Amino acid sequence: MENFRLDKQHLSLKALYNEIEISHNNKLIHKVRGISIIPIHVTIEPLKIKDNLVCKSLDVERELFTGIYYTNIIDYTLGEITFAANFLTDAWVADIWNLLVEEKEIFLSITLTDETIKEHLLKENSELFQAIDEVDFFCERYNLKIENFVVAAKFEQIEVDLEGISARLSSEIIFFRKKIFTELLIQRLDAKIFEYEEVKKILLPKSKKEIFQKWRTKQLREIELVQKYIRSPFTFDDLEQFTNFRSVNEFAINNYNQQDLVSETFYWIGHFPKAKTRFEIAIKHYQNKENYRDSIDNLRLALELLLKDLFKNSKSLDNQIPEIGKYQKDLGISKEIRNTFQKTLEYYNDYQNEHVKHDDSVANEHEVEFMFGLTMLLIRMLVKPNPMFNIQ
């Protein structure tokens, strides 16, 4: 029952068999295996987007100002995005608000076609029915409708509408656009709720308000997570980067490259502000291809400050190796990996002392790139295995 189509979207359902008693004049005639359709969750999958991003044409520009906005266009101006956000969120707010203030509960029911129900009844009640005609005769004889054998799935209409908006927002390639649409929508609904309840002193139906608040929290948490991921100089420049983000919860990124690792490093050092500041400085020098020596020195300092904060001591980087070994052992890291980590860190220190700390002989950009990658891997191996710092 998964991937159930609804208005070009997908809802996740599951079907269970139940037992239905057929009685006449309070006398049990038959027990028939019927069907219950249950919503697994009200989440609607995001709209599909084109694999290739396209540039805006004159026709698309005209359509924008008639209310049509495309998610796979990469060169909308800031003014056009703001314009689109205003007219789209106006329409969304109007629809959601009508559902919020409606006292009556509005449900969307999803059931099966008559033919499908009959096929299930035939399959699950073979001792009673041998053919579809016998199902029809049974219903006619006992004055039953075929839908009597199914318990339909029921969704609150406001849940479906909010998840439909979520699906639309999740289709945005450029995070800035998703953020502006989402936050503008939430701000407008928050303002209307405040005016309704605090100024007019009219309370919204509790169950519907709770549905909206749950949806609101979910959207804002996702925005917060994305902002952790892109707190580097890199943003979603193309579909590949967007796809990489979709797996951010597991960090099973599809195609690792330097910018993905930079973004992930910002995620893991979120609890270490001093280390984060130094890492940002290193990134700036590296990105601008200036002062490679200071870039690598700030990488070392970022790692050193992280360890001082982690172990609550003031030891230098080379004196932290025993502490690291004990820390990793407590996290269940194998002896071989611990030894590899410590030996790598020793060579890392040797390079820093020889070429950076006591000299200025960093000239090979490939070495700089290698030191960046190595530092980020060291940071990840220090922070990621520790459940205390999983900040998702």
mmCIF file of C-alpha atoms in Angstrom:
data_model
loop_
_atom_site.group_PDB
_atom_site.id
_atom_site.type_symbol
_atom_site.label_atom_id
_atom_site.label_comp_id
_atom_site.label_asym_id
_atom_site.label_seq_id
_atom_site.Cartn_x
_atom_site.Cartn_y
_atom_site.Cartn_z
ATOM 1 C CA MET A 1 0.000 0.000 0.000
ATOM 2 C CA GLU A 2 2.971 2.352 0.028
ATOM 3 C CA ASN A 3 3.322 5.141 -2.550
ATOM 4 C CA PHE A 4 -0.418 5.749 -2.651
ATOM 5 C CA ARG A 5 -1.089 8.520 -5.154
ATOM 6 C CA LEU A 6 -2.890 11.628 -3.959
ATOM 7 C CA ASP A 7 -2.961 14.759 -6.109
ATOM 8 C CA LYS A 8 0.362 13.754 -7.738
ATOM 9 C CA GLN A 9 1.909 13.099 -4.317
ATOM 10 C CA HIS A 10 2.495 9.956 -2.274
ATOM 11 C CA LEU A 11 1.008 8.970 1.069
ATOM 12 C CA SER A 12 2.277 5.997 3.042
ATOM 13 C CA LEU A 13 -0.444 3.558 4.088
ATOM 14 C CA LYS A 14 -0.604 -0.022 5.261
ATOM 15 C CA ALA A 15 -3.427 -2.520 4.952
ATOM 16 C CA LEU A 16 -4.401 -4.977 7.701
ATOM 17 C CA TYR A 17 -7.000 -7.705 7.641
ATOM 18 C CA ASN A 18 -9.774 -7.570 10.213
ATOM 19 C CA GLU A 19 -12.675 -9.840 11.022
ATOM 20 C CA ILE A 20 -16.168 -8.554 10.322
ATOM 21 C CA GLU A 21 -19.255 -10.263 11.732
ATOM 22 C CA ILE A 22 -22.313 -10.438 9.490
ATOM 23 C CA SER A 23 -25.503 -10.730 11.567
ATOM 24 C CA HIS A 24 -29.216 -10.862 10.766
ATOM 25 C CA ASN A 25 -31.849 -10.277 13.471
ATOM 26 C CA ASN A 26 -29.054 -10.481 16.051
ATOM 27 C CA LYS A 27 -28.074 -13.888 14.734
ATOM 28 C CA LEU A 28 -24.480 -14.371 13.583
ATOM 29 C CA ILE A 29 -24.456 -15.513 9.966
ATOM 30 C CA HIS A 30 -20.811 -15.322 8.879
ATOM 31 C CA LYS A 31 -17.429 -13.998 9.895
ATOM 32 C CA VAL A 32 -15.697 -12.385 6.921
ATOM 33 C CA ARG A 33 -12.099 -11.177 6.727
ATOM 34 C CA GLY A 34 -12.282 -7.507 5.799
ATOM 35 C CA ILE A 35 -9.605 -4.823 5.356
ATOM 36 C CA SER A 36 -8.434 -1.910 7.502
ATOM 37 C CA ILE A 37 -6.377 0.808 5.815
ATOM 38 C CA ILE A 38 -4.181 2.690 8.283
ATOM 39 C CA PRO A 39 -2.111 5.840 7.704
ATOM 40 C CA ILE A 40 1.527 5.085 8.558
ATOM 41 C CA HIS A 41 2.312 8.780 8.708
ATOM 42 C CA VAL A 42 0.893 11.860 7.091
ATOM 43 C CA THR A 43 4.199 12.788 5.462
ATOM 44 C CA ILE A 44 3.877 13.400 1.738
ATOM 45 C CA GLU A 45 6.967 12.813 -0.357
ATOM 46 C CA PRO A 46 8.590 15.852 -2.058
ATOM 47 C CA LEU A 47 7.755 16.591 -5.649
ATOM 48 C CA LYS A 48 10.139 15.205 -8.209
ATOM 49 C CA ILE A 49 12.480 17.775 -9.711
ATOM 50 C CA LYS A 50 14.252 17.763 -13.014
ATOM 51 C CA ASP A 51 17.708 16.232 -13.002
ATOM 52 C CA ASN A 52 19.126 19.197 -14.877
ATOM 53 C CA LEU A 53 18.735 22.694 -13.535
ATOM 54 C CA VAL A 54 17.690 25.220 -16.157
ATOM 55 C CA CYS A 55 18.136 28.949 -16.673
ATOM 56 C CA LYS A 56 15.147 31.237 -16.771
ATOM 57 C CA SER A 57 13.714 32.166 -20.157
ATOM 58 C CA LEU A 58 11.491 35.108 -21.028
ATOM 59 C CA ASP A 59 8.425 32.842 -21.024
ATOM 60 C CA VAL A 60 9.238 31.622 -17.518
ATOM 61 C CA GLU A 61 9.657 35.214 -16.354
ATOM 62 C CA ARG A 62 6.187 36.058 -17.670
ATOM 63 C CA GLU A 63 4.710 32.986 -15.967
ATOM 64 C CA LEU A 64 6.279 34.011 -12.640
ATOM 65 C CA PHE A 65 4.228 37.202 -12.664
ATOM 66 C CA THR A 66 1.048 35.259 -13.348
ATOM 67 C CA GLY A 67 1.660 33.110 -10.276
ATOM 68 C CA ILE A 68 3.702 30.187 -11.659
ATOM 69 C CA TYR A 69 6.998 29.565 -9.891
ATOM 70 C CA TYR A 70 9.411 26.780 -10.882
ATOM 71 C CA THR A 71 11.660 25.003 -8.387
ATOM 72 C CA ASN A 72 14.392 24.010 -10.841
ATOM 73 C CA ILE A 73 15.162 27.529 -12.138
ATOM 74 C CA ILE A 74 18.551 28.658 -10.840
ATOM 75 C CA ASP A 75 18.649 32.328 -11.813
ATOM 76 C CA TYR A 76 15.617 34.003 -10.262
ATOM 77 C CA THR A 77 16.592 37.393 -8.864
ATOM 78 C CA LEU A 78 16.183 38.197 -5.178
ATOM 79 C CA GLY A 79 13.262 40.479 -6.046
ATOM 80 C CA GLU A 80 11.536 37.757 -8.063
ATOM 81 C CA ILE A 81 11.993 35.192 -5.283
ATOM 82 C CA THR A 82 10.561 37.631 -2.732
ATOM 83 C CA PHE A 83 7.667 38.372 -5.077
ATOM 84 C CA ALA A 84 6.967 34.678 -5.565
ATOM 85 C CA ALA A 85 7.254 33.998 -1.818
ATOM 86 C CA ASN A 86 4.694 36.711 -1.090
ATOM 87 C CA PHE A 87 2.008 35.632 -3.509
ATOM 88 C CA LEU A 88 2.474 31.893 -2.856
ATOM 89 C CA THR A 89 2.480 32.173 0.923
ATOM 90 C CA ASP A 90 -0.586 34.433 0.737
ATOM 91 C CA ALA A 91 -2.456 31.603 -0.962
ATOM 92 C CA TRP A 92 -1.094 28.963 1.419
ATOM 93 C CA VAL A 93 -1.945 31.047 4.499
ATOM 94 C CA ALA A 94 -5.517 31.533 3.289
ATOM 95 C CA ASP A 95 -6.031 27.786 2.786
ATOM 96 C CA ILE A 96 -4.445 26.738 6.087
ATOM 97 C CA TRP A 97 -6.193 29.482 8.050
ATOM 98 C CA ASN A 98 -9.617 28.394 6.813
ATOM 99 C CA LEU A 99 -8.873 24.880 8.061
ATOM 100 C CA LEU A 100 -7.451 26.147 11.380
ATOM 101 C CA VAL A 101 -10.487 28.205 12.353
ATOM 102 C CA GLU A 102 -13.028 25.638 11.165
ATOM 103 C CA GLU A 103 -14.644 24.124 14.271
ATOM 104 C CA LYS A 104 -15.772 21.040 12.391
ATOM 105 C CA GLU A 105 -13.180 18.338 11.819
ATOM 106 C CA ILE A 106 -12.582 17.792 8.126
ATOM 107 C CA PHE A 107 -11.227 14.394 7.160
ATOM 108 C CA LEU A 108 -9.894 13.003 3.932
ATOM 109 C CA SER A 109 -10.806 9.332 3.587
ATOM 110 C CA ILE A 110 -8.820 6.909 1.459
ATOM 111 C CA THR A 111 -10.291 3.539 0.606
ATOM 112 C CA LEU A 112 -10.000 0.908 -2.125
ATOM 113 C CA THR A 113 -11.940 0.473 -5.350
ATOM 114 C CA ASP A 114 -14.855 -1.963 -5.307
ATOM 115 C CA GLU A 115 -12.983 -4.346 -7.605
ATOM 116 C CA THR A 116 -9.930 -4.397 -5.328
ATOM 117 C CA ILE A 117 -12.078 -5.007 -2.245
ATOM 118 C CA LYS A 118 -13.799 -7.931 -3.956
ATOM 119 C CA GLU A 119 -10.458 -9.431 -4.957
ATOM 120 C CA HIS A 120 -9.225 -9.221 -1.349
ATOM 121 C CA LEU A 121 -12.452 -10.732 -0.015
ATOM 122 C CA LEU A 122 -12.199 -13.585 -2.491
ATOM 123 C CA LYS A 123 -8.563 -14.246 -1.615
ATOM 124 C CA GLU A 124 -8.963 -14.087 2.169
ATOM 125 C CA ASN A 125 -12.317 -15.892 2.407
ATOM 126 C CA SER A 126 -11.798 -18.784 0.006
ATOM 127 C CA GLU A 127 -13.929 -21.100 2.156
ATOM 128 C CA LEU A 128 -16.887 -18.733 1.668
ATOM 129 C CA PHE A 129 -16.417 -17.345 -1.860
ATOM 130 C CA GLN A 130 -15.229 -19.164 -4.959
ATOM 131 C CA ALA A 131 -15.802 -16.350 -7.474
ATOM 132 C CA ILE A 132 -16.497 -12.609 -7.626
ATOM 133 C CA ASP A 133 -20.119 -13.353 -8.524
ATOM 134 C CA GLU A 134 -20.535 -15.071 -5.167
ATOM 135 C CA VAL A 135 -19.292 -11.918 -3.385
ATOM 136 C CA ASP A 136 -21.899 -9.873 -5.282
ATOM 137 C CA PHE A 137 -24.637 -12.403 -4.423
ATOM 138 C CA PHE A 138 -23.618 -12.362 -0.751
ATOM 139 C CA CYS A 139 -23.853 -8.551 -0.593
ATOM 140 C CA GLU A 140 -27.197 -8.546 -2.383
ATOM 141 C CA ARG A 141 -28.640 -11.274 -0.163
ATOM 142 C CA TYR A 142 -27.745 -9.549 3.090
ATOM 143 C CA ASN A 143 -28.271 -6.002 1.830
ATOM 144 C CA LEU A 144 -24.581 -5.065 2.234
ATOM 145 C CA LYS A 145 -22.470 -2.573 0.363
ATOM 146 C CA ILE A 146 -19.008 -3.599 -0.675
ATOM 147 C CA GLU A 147 -17.490 -0.657 1.252
ATOM 148 C CA ASN A 148 -18.868 -2.176 4.459
ATOM 149 C CA PHE A 149 -15.924 -4.580 4.365
ATOM 150 C CA VAL A 150 -13.307 -1.810 4.495
ATOM 151 C CA VAL A 151 -12.267 0.562 7.265
ATOM 152 C CA ALA A 152 -10.950 3.552 5.318
ATOM 153 C CA ALA A 153 -7.860 5.521 6.254
ATOM 154 C CA LYS A 154 -8.687 8.973 7.570
ATOM 155 C CA PHE A 155 -6.396 11.981 7.405
ATOM 156 C CA GLU A 156 -7.171 15.381 8.895
ATOM 157 C CA GLN A 157 -7.420 17.723 5.922
ATOM 158 C CA ILE A 158 -5.163 20.314 7.583
ATOM 159 C CA GLU A 159 -2.446 17.652 8.032
ATOM 160 C CA VAL A 160 -2.583 16.740 4.361
ATOM 161 C CA ASP A 161 -2.512 20.379 3.259
ATOM 162 C CA LEU A 162 0.454 21.230 5.506
ATOM 163 C CA GLU A 163 2.389 18.178 4.328
ATOM 164 C CA GLY A 164 1.588 19.130 0.739
ATOM 165 C CA ILE A 165 3.242 22.501 1.402
ATOM 166 C CA SER A 166 6.196 20.647 2.988
ATOM 167 C CA ALA A 167 6.576 18.592 -0.159
ATOM 168 C CA ARG A 168 6.566 21.743 -2.262
ATOM 169 C CA LEU A 169 9.160 23.416 -0.014
ATOM 170 C CA SER A 170 11.358 20.300 0.008
ATOM 171 C CA SER A 171 11.582 20.493 -3.772
ATOM 172 C CA GLU A 172 13.503 23.767 -3.648
ATOM 173 C CA ILE A 173 17.068 23.328 -4.908
ATOM 174 C CA ILE A 174 18.460 26.539 -3.435
ATOM 175 C CA PHE A 175 18.243 26.485 0.366
ATOM 176 C CA PHE A 176 17.796 30.263 0.596
ATOM 177 C CA ARG A 177 14.558 29.962 -1.357
ATOM 178 C CA LYS A 178 13.216 27.168 0.860
ATOM 179 C CA LYS A 179 14.137 29.197 3.944
ATOM 180 C CA ILE A 180 12.426 32.411 2.820
ATOM 181 C CA PHE A 181 9.244 30.606 1.769
ATOM 182 C CA THR A 182 9.048 28.568 4.984
ATOM 183 C CA GLU A 183 9.821 31.366 7.421
ATOM 184 C CA LEU A 184 7.511 33.838 5.677
ATOM 185 C CA LEU A 185 4.651 31.326 5.789
ATOM 186 C CA ILE A 186 5.233 30.548 9.473
ATOM 187 C CA GLN A 187 5.563 34.245 10.390
ATOM 188 C CA ARG A 188 2.252 35.076 8.704
ATOM 189 C CA LEU A 189 0.395 32.211 10.345
ATOM 190 C CA ASP A 190 1.932 33.041 13.746
ATOM 191 C CA ALA A 191 0.781 36.658 13.336
ATOM 192 C CA LYS A 192 -2.773 35.592 12.461
ATOM 193 C CA ILE A 193 -2.908 33.195 15.422
ATOM 194 C CA PHE A 194 -1.659 35.929 17.779
ATOM 195 C CA GLU A 195 -4.269 38.412 16.535
ATOM 196 C CA TYR A 196 -7.040 35.813 16.715
ATOM 197 C CA GLU A 197 -6.261 34.528 20.211
ATOM 198 C CA GLU A 198 -4.577 37.450 21.977
ATOM 199 C CA VAL A 199 -6.407 40.414 20.435
ATOM 200 C CA LYS A 200 -9.805 38.998 19.499
ATOM 201 C CA LYS A 201 -9.683 36.525 22.432
ATOM 202 C CA ILE A 202 -10.994 33.656 20.317
ATOM 203 C CA LEU A 203 -9.332 30.287 20.809
ATOM 204 C CA LEU A 204 -8.515 28.070 17.861
ATOM 205 C CA PRO A 205 -9.642 24.426 17.994
ATOM 206 C CA LYS A 206 -6.989 22.743 20.160
ATOM 207 C CA SER A 207 -6.387 19.681 17.984
ATOM 208 C CA LYS A 208 -5.896 21.742 14.821
ATOM 209 C CA LYS A 209 -3.578 24.208 16.515
ATOM 210 C CA GLU A 210 -1.473 21.288 17.788
ATOM 211 C CA ILE A 211 -1.219 19.907 14.248
ATOM 212 C CA PHE A 212 0.065 23.256 12.994
ATOM 213 C CA GLN A 213 2.535 23.669 15.881
ATOM 214 C CA LYS A 214 3.940 20.182 15.308
ATOM 215 C CA TRP A 215 4.394 20.945 11.618
ATOM 216 C CA ARG A 216 5.946 24.342 12.436
ATOM 217 C CA THR A 217 8.502 22.794 14.804
ATOM 218 C CA LYS A 218 9.442 20.169 12.229
ATOM 219 C CA GLN A 219 10.063 22.785 9.521
ATOM 220 C CA LEU A 220 12.152 25.060 11.750
ATOM 221 C CA ARG A 221 14.256 22.129 12.947
ATOM 222 C CA GLU A 222 14.986 21.133 9.372
ATOM 223 C CA ILE A 223 16.056 24.693 8.550
ATOM 224 C CA GLU A 224 18.324 24.691 11.607
ATOM 225 C CA LEU A 225 19.878 21.405 10.493
ATOM 226 C CA VAL A 226 20.512 22.683 6.973
ATOM 227 C CA GLN A 227 22.144 25.817 8.334
ATOM 228 C CA LYS A 228 24.546 23.649 10.335
ATOM 229 C CA TYR A 229 25.390 21.773 7.151
ATOM 230 C CA ILE A 230 26.063 24.836 4.981
ATOM 231 C CA ARG A 231 27.809 26.988 7.574
ATOM 232 C CA SER A 232 30.847 26.815 5.312
ATOM 233 C CA PRO A 233 31.489 29.122 2.343
ATOM 234 C CA PHE A 234 29.726 26.544 0.186
ATOM 235 C CA THR A 235 26.024 26.509 -0.610
ATOM 236 C CA PHE A 236 23.836 24.384 -2.851
ATOM 237 C CA ASP A 237 25.235 25.328 -6.248
ATOM 238 C CA ASP A 238 23.808 22.356 -8.109
ATOM 239 C CA LEU A 239 21.593 19.307 -7.849
ATOM 240 C CA GLU A 240 24.450 17.062 -6.702
ATOM 241 C CA GLN A 241 25.075 19.169 -3.600
ATOM 242 C CA PHE A 242 21.346 19.226 -2.870
ATOM 243 C CA THR A 243 21.221 15.431 -3.161
ATOM 244 C CA ASN A 244 24.183 15.178 -0.809
ATOM 245 C CA PHE A 245 22.267 17.191 1.770
ATOM 246 C CA ARG A 246 19.279 14.850 1.639
ATOM 247 C CA SER A 247 21.427 12.180 3.330
ATOM 248 C CA VAL A 248 22.809 14.542 5.968
ATOM 249 C CA ASN A 249 21.083 12.775 8.858
ATOM 250 C CA GLU A 250 23.143 9.639 8.273
ATOM 251 C CA PHE A 251 26.101 11.447 6.691
ATOM 252 C CA ALA A 252 26.146 8.801 3.988
ATOM 253 C CA ILE A 253 27.021 11.502 1.461
ATOM 254 C CA ASN A 254 26.801 10.212 -2.086
ATOM 255 C CA ASN A 255 29.950 11.721 -3.524
ATOM 256 C CA TYR A 256 32.523 12.994 -1.059
ATOM 257 C CA ASN A 257 34.672 15.896 -2.108
ATOM 258 C CA GLN A 258 36.465 18.630 -0.228
ATOM 259 C CA GLN A 259 33.494 20.942 0.113
ATOM 260 C CA ASP A 260 31.272 18.182 1.487
ATOM 261 C CA LEU A 261 33.871 17.401 4.145
ATOM 262 C CA VAL A 262 34.219 21.089 5.031
ATOM 263 C CA SER A 263 30.465 21.365 5.491
ATOM 264 C CA GLU A 264 30.359 18.244 7.629
ATOM 265 C CA THR A 265 33.239 19.512 9.779
ATOM 266 C CA PHE A 266 31.267 22.660 10.602
ATOM 267 C CA TYR A 267 28.463 20.372 11.710
ATOM 268 C CA TRP A 268 30.648 18.406 14.137
ATOM 269 C CA ILE A 269 32.452 21.385 15.696
ATOM 270 C CA GLY A 270 29.207 23.199 16.518
ATOM 271 C CA HIS A 271 29.829 22.665 20.242
ATOM 272 C CA PHE A 272 33.391 24.052 20.114
ATOM 273 C CA PRO A 273 33.129 27.788 19.296
ATOM 274 C CA LYS A 274 36.848 28.603 19.731
ATOM 275 C CA ALA A 275 37.866 25.756 17.428
ATOM 276 C CA LYS A 276 35.145 26.751 14.966
ATOM 277 C CA THR A 277 36.433 30.335 14.783
ATOM 278 C CA ARG A 278 39.953 29.156 13.932
ATOM 279 C CA PHE A 279 38.615 26.714 11.368
ATOM 280 C CA GLU A 280 36.678 29.542 9.698
ATOM 281 C CA ILE A 281 39.883 31.613 9.484
ATOM 282 C CA ALA A 282 41.737 28.653 7.946
ATOM 283 C CA ILE A 283 38.910 28.217 5.411
ATOM 284 C CA LYS A 284 39.049 31.890 4.449
ATOM 285 C CA HIS A 285 42.801 31.792 3.763
ATOM 286 C CA TYR A 286 42.458 28.530 1.865
ATOM 287 C CA GLN A 287 39.516 29.697 -0.229
ATOM 288 C CA ASN A 288 41.274 32.925 -1.190
ATOM 289 C CA LYS A 289 44.529 31.044 -1.890
ATOM 290 C CA GLU A 290 46.401 33.403 0.346
ATOM 291 C CA ASN A 291 48.806 32.840 3.222
ATOM 292 C CA TYR A 292 48.845 29.044 3.181
ATOM 293 C CA ARG A 293 51.137 29.041 6.205
ATOM 294 C CA ASP A 294 48.541 30.831 8.401
ATOM 295 C CA SER A 295 45.807 28.625 6.972
ATOM 296 C CA ILE A 296 47.550 25.440 8.132
ATOM 297 C CA ASP A 297 48.552 27.021 11.439
ATOM 298 C CA ASN A 298 44.889 27.814 12.141
ATOM 299 C CA LEU A 299 43.983 24.232 11.310
ATOM 300 C CA ARG A 300 46.436 23.076 13.990
ATOM 301 C CA LEU A 301 45.072 25.623 16.447
ATOM 302 C CA ALA A 302 41.480 24.560 15.713
ATOM 303 C CA LEU A 303 42.383 20.951 16.477
ATOM 304 C CA GLU A 304 44.334 21.943 19.612
ATOM 305 C CA LEU A 305 41.509 24.130 20.965
ATOM 306 C CA LEU A 306 38.981 21.386 20.292
ATOM 307 C CA LEU A 307 41.068 18.906 22.323
ATOM 308 C CA LYS A 308 41.532 21.380 25.192
ATOM 309 C CA ASP A 309 37.780 21.947 25.304
ATOM 310 C CA LEU A 310 37.054 18.230 24.963
ATOM 311 C CA PHE A 311 39.429 17.137 27.734
ATOM 312 C CA LYS A 312 39.063 20.265 29.899
ATOM 313 C CA ASN A 313 42.834 20.828 30.103
ATOM 314 C CA SER A 314 45.435 23.249 28.729
ATOM 315 C CA LYS A 315 47.864 20.792 27.146
ATOM 316 C CA SER A 316 49.521 21.409 23.785
ATOM 317 C CA LEU A 317 48.583 19.269 20.819
ATOM 318 C CA ASP A 318 51.541 16.881 21.045
ATOM 319 C CA ASN A 319 50.900 16.305 24.768
ATOM 320 C CA GLN A 320 47.285 15.268 24.197
ATOM 321 C CA ILE A 321 48.135 11.908 22.598
ATOM 322 C CA PRO A 322 47.808 9.853 25.821
ATOM 323 C CA GLU A 323 44.483 11.567 26.575
ATOM 324 C CA ILE A 324 43.251 10.785 23.062
ATOM 325 C CA GLY A 325 44.140 7.104 23.439
ATOM 326 C CA LYS A 326 42.161 6.789 26.680
ATOM 327 C CA TYR A 327 39.244 8.774 25.268
ATOM 328 C CA GLN A 328 38.985 6.632 22.136
ATOM 329 C CA LYS A 329 39.315 3.426 24.133
ATOM 330 C CA ASP A 330 36.357 4.501 26.284
ATOM 331 C CA LEU A 331 34.352 5.057 23.068
ATOM 332 C CA GLY A 332 35.065 1.496 21.946
ATOM 333 C CA ILE A 333 37.546 2.383 19.170
ATOM 334 C CA SER A 334 39.775 -0.602 18.346
ATOM 335 C CA LYS A 335 43.440 -0.716 19.350
ATOM 336 C CA GLU A 336 44.575 -0.738 15.706
ATOM 337 C CA ILE A 337 42.578 2.383 14.822
ATOM 338 C CA ARG A 338 43.717 4.128 18.013
ATOM 339 C CA ASN A 339 47.348 3.404 17.136
ATOM 340 C CA THR A 340 46.815 4.586 13.544
ATOM 341 C CA PHE A 341 45.190 7.801 14.781
ATOM 342 C CA GLN A 342 48.008 8.521 17.247
ATOM 343 C CA LYS A 343 50.789 7.785 14.750
ATOM 344 C CA THR A 344 49.074 9.980 12.145
ATOM 345 C CA LEU A 345 48.798 12.785 14.697
ATOM 346 C CA GLU A 346 52.525 12.465 15.471
ATOM 347 C CA TYR A 347 53.411 12.943 11.782
ATOM 348 C CA TYR A 348 50.848 15.771 11.621
ATOM 349 C CA ASN A 349 52.720 17.495 14.482
ATOM 350 C CA ASP A 350 56.084 16.880 12.817
ATOM 351 C CA TYR A 351 54.909 18.603 9.626
ATOM 352 C CA GLN A 352 53.460 21.521 11.575
ATOM 353 C CA ASN A 353 56.700 21.996 13.561
ATOM 354 C CA GLU A 354 58.990 21.673 10.544
ATOM 355 C CA HIS A 355 57.085 23.786 7.989
ATOM 356 C CA VAL A 356 54.666 25.989 9.932
ATOM 357 C CA LYS A 357 55.315 26.547 13.619
ATOM 358 C CA HIS A 358 59.062 27.195 13.352
ATOM 359 C CA ASP A 359 59.254 28.092 9.668
ATOM 360 C CA ASP A 360 57.309 29.419 6.714
ATOM 361 C CA SER A 361 57.970 26.856 4.013
ATOM 362 C CA VAL A 362 54.472 25.923 2.844
ATOM 363 C CA ALA A 363 54.417 26.388 -0.908
ATOM 364 C CA ASN A 364 52.781 23.277 -2.358
ATOM 365 C CA GLU A 365 49.011 23.726 -2.588
ATOM 366 C CA HIS A 366 48.528 19.943 -2.738
ATOM 367 C CA GLU A 367 50.113 19.651 0.695
ATOM 368 C CA VAL A 368 47.760 22.340 1.967
ATOM 369 C CA GLU A 369 44.765 20.468 0.578
ATOM 370 C CA PHE A 370 46.046 17.240 2.144
ATOM 371 C CA MET A 371 46.470 18.914 5.552
ATOM 372 C CA PHE A 372 42.934 20.276 5.289
ATOM 373 C CA GLY A 373 41.500 16.863 4.551
ATOM 374 C CA LEU A 374 43.568 15.225 7.284
ATOM 375 C CA THR A 375 42.578 17.808 9.910
ATOM 376 C CA MET A 376 38.910 17.404 9.079
ATOM 377 C CA LEU A 377 39.132 13.614 9.308
ATOM 378 C CA LEU A 378 40.884 13.881 12.686
ATOM 379 C CA ILE A 379 38.179 16.233 13.978
ATOM 380 C CA ARG A 380 35.405 13.983 12.756
ATOM 381 C CA MET A 381 36.965 10.904 14.377
ATOM 382 C CA LEU A 382 37.250 12.779 17.677
ATOM 383 C CA VAL A 383 33.699 14.132 17.761
ATOM 384 C CA LYS A 384 31.402 11.900 15.720
ATOM 385 C CA PRO A 385 31.809 8.649 17.747
ATOM 386 C CA ASN A 386 30.831 10.466 20.948
ATOM 387 C CA PRO A 387 27.008 10.453 21.329
ATOM 388 C CA MET A 388 27.234 13.606 23.490
ATOM 389 C CA PHE A 389 28.101 15.650 20.423
ATOM 390 C CA ASN A 390 25.606 14.281 17.967
ATOM 391 C CA ILE A 391 23.762 17.576 17.504
ATOM 392 C CA GLN A 392 21.132 16.460 15.016
#
